[in-house]
PDB file of C-alpha atoms in Angstrom:
ATOM      1  CA  MET A   1      89.306  81.280  74.677  1.00  0.00           C
ATOM      2  CA  ASN A   2      88.287  79.410  77.798  1.00  0.00           C
ATOM      3  CA  VAL A   3      90.790  79.676  80.646  1.00  0.00           C
ATOM      4  CA  GLU A   4      90.497  77.318  83.596  1.00  0.00           C
ATOM      5  CA  TYR A   5      92.083  77.741  86.986  1.00  0.00           C
ATOM      6  CA  PRO A   6      92.853  74.648  89.084  1.00  0.00           C
ATOM      7  CA  ASP A   7      91.827  76.252  92.383  1.00  0.00           C
ATOM      8  CA  ASP A   8      88.657  77.857  91.005  1.00  0.00           C
ATOM      9  CA  ARG A   9      85.960  77.793  93.681  1.00  0.00           C
ATOM     10  CA  PRO A  10      83.051  79.944  94.798  1.00  0.00           C
ATOM     11  CA  LEU A  11      84.031  83.061  96.719  1.00  0.00           C
ATOM     12  CA  THR A  12      83.401  83.294 100.433  1.00  0.00           C
ATOM     13  CA  PRO A  13      81.369  86.287 101.667  1.00  0.00           C
ATOM     14  CA  GLU A  14      84.586  87.823 103.027  1.00  0.00           C
ATOM     15  CA  GLU A  15      86.360  87.436  99.669  1.00  0.00           C
ATOM     16  CA  ALA A  16      83.397  88.926  97.809  1.00  0.00           C
ATOM     17  CA  ALA A  17      83.340  91.898 100.207  1.00  0.00           C
ATOM     18  CA  HIS A  18      87.107  92.359  99.749  1.00  0.00           C
ATOM     19  CA  LEU A  19      86.745  92.380  95.952  1.00  0.00           C
ATOM     20  CA  GLU A  20      83.885  94.871  96.112  1.00  0.00           C
ATOM     21  CA  HIS A  21      85.960  97.147  98.374  1.00  0.00           C
ATOM     22  CA  LEU A  22      88.908  96.819  95.968  1.00  0.00           C
ATOM     23  CA  LYS A  23      86.683  97.677  92.992  1.00  0.00           C
ATOM     24  CA  LYS A  24      85.277 100.770  94.746  1.00  0.00           C
ATOM     25  CA  THR A  25      88.780 101.899  95.718  1.00  0.00           C
ATOM     26  CA  VAL A  26      89.988 101.627  92.115  1.00  0.00           C
ATOM     27  CA  GLN A  27      86.924 103.470  90.807  1.00  0.00           C
ATOM     28  CA  ASP A  28      87.368 106.252  93.371  1.00  0.00           C
ATOM     29  CA  ALA A  29      91.071 106.549  92.512  1.00  0.00           C
ATOM     30  CA  LEU A  30      90.274 106.900  88.812  1.00  0.00           C
ATOM     31  CA  ALA A  31      87.404 109.364  89.204  1.00  0.00           C
ATOM     32  CA  ASP A  32      89.605 112.148  87.801  1.00  0.00           C
ATOM     33  CA  GLY A  33      91.119 109.898  85.105  1.00  0.00           C
ATOM     34  CA  LYS A  34      94.545 109.922  86.739  1.00  0.00           C
ATOM     35  CA  LEU A  35      96.297 107.664  89.203  1.00  0.00           C
ATOM     36  CA  SER A  36      98.594 109.146  91.837  1.00  0.00           C
ATOM     37  CA  GLN A  37     101.351 107.307  93.669  1.00  0.00           C
ATOM     38  CA  ALA A  38      99.328 107.403  96.885  1.00  0.00           C
ATOM     39  CA  GLU A  39      96.267 105.950  95.141  1.00  0.00           C
ATOM     40  CA  ARG A  40      98.394 103.224  93.572  1.00  0.00           C
ATOM     41  CA  GLN A  41      99.896 102.406  96.971  1.00  0.00           C
ATOM     42  CA  THR A  42      96.431 102.157  98.529  1.00  0.00           C
ATOM     43  CA  ILE A  43      95.342  99.704  95.820  1.00  0.00           C
ATOM     44  CA  ASP A  44      98.541  97.674  96.217  1.00  0.00           C
ATOM     45  CA  ASN A  45      98.062  97.542  99.995  1.00  0.00           C
ATOM     46  CA  LEU A  46      94.571  96.095  99.519  1.00  0.00           C
ATOM     47  CA  ILE A  47      95.823  93.495  97.068  1.00  0.00           C
ATOM     48  CA  TYR A  48      98.820  92.441  99.189  1.00  0.00           C
ATOM     49  CA  ALA A  49      97.016  92.594 102.558  1.00  0.00           C
ATOM     50  CA  ASP A  50      96.939  88.798 102.832  1.00  0.00           C
ATOM     51  CA  ARG A  51     100.357  88.432 101.171  1.00  0.00           C
ATOM     52  CA  LYS A  52      98.742  86.748  98.146  1.00  0.00           C
ATOM     53  CA  VAL A  53      97.688  88.115  94.793  1.00  0.00           C
ATOM     54  CA  THR A  54      94.696  86.248  93.415  1.00  0.00           C
ATOM     55  CA  VAL A  55      93.385  86.016  89.895  1.00  0.00           C
ATOM     56  CA  ALA A  56      90.083  87.439  91.140  1.00  0.00           C
ATOM     57  CA  GLU A  57      91.856  90.546  92.490  1.00  0.00           C
ATOM     58  CA  LEU A  58      93.674  91.144  89.214  1.00  0.00           C
ATOM     59  CA  GLN A  59      90.478  90.657  87.229  1.00  0.00           C
ATOM     60  CA  THR A  60      88.626  93.044  89.548  1.00  0.00           C
ATOM     61  CA  VAL A  61      91.256  95.767  89.122  1.00  0.00           C
ATOM     62  CA  ARG A  62      91.322  95.339  85.346  1.00  0.00           C
ATOM     63  CA  GLN A  63      87.530  95.412  85.107  1.00  0.00           C
ATOM     64  CA  ALA A  64      87.248  98.484  87.360  1.00  0.00           C
ATOM     65  CA  ILE A  65      89.823 100.348  85.241  1.00  0.00           C
ATOM     66  CA  ARG A  66      87.973  99.527  82.014  1.00  0.00           C
ATOM     67  CA  GLU A  67      84.614 100.494  83.531  1.00  0.00           C
ATOM     68  CA  SER A  68      86.037 103.802  84.760  1.00  0.00           C
ATOM     69  CA  LEU A  69      88.106 104.765  81.727  1.00  0.00           C
ATOM     70  CA  GLY A  70      86.641 102.808  78.827  1.00  0.00           C
ATOM     71  CA  ASP A  71      89.168 102.911  75.990  1.00  0.00           C
ATOM     72  CA  ALA A  72      90.977 105.982  77.322  1.00  0.00           C
ATOM     73  CA  ALA A  73      94.575 105.551  78.419  1.00  0.00           C
ATOM     74  CA  LEU A  74      95.342 105.586  82.123  1.00  0.00           C
ATOM     75  CA  GLU A  75      97.298 108.702  83.110  1.00  0.00           C
ATOM     76  CA  TYR A  76      99.756 108.678  85.988  1.00  0.00           C
ATOM     77  CA  ASP A  77      99.982 111.760  88.176  1.00  0.00           C
ATOM     78  CA  TRP A  78     103.437 111.141  89.647  1.00  0.00           C
ATOM     79  CA  GLN A  79     105.532 114.164  90.407  1.00  0.00           C
ATOM     80  CA  PRO A  80     109.278 113.539  90.767  1.00  0.00           C
TER      81      PRO A  80
END
């Protein structure tokens, strides 16, 4: 299935650097196979830093999770 986005354009160097930083943050957070509340908040802060959530950011997070965990389920390490 081919999905097209109306505002699809090449990334600026700043956007590419932001996505790479986001990817590394997600990979570091999932190094132990679990995601804590603090790690989730750090990822959310990166995504919402410019008060916009882009398709590229969501794709980057999804790809980083799959690269880190493969087919394994994501575990949450949230203590009440």
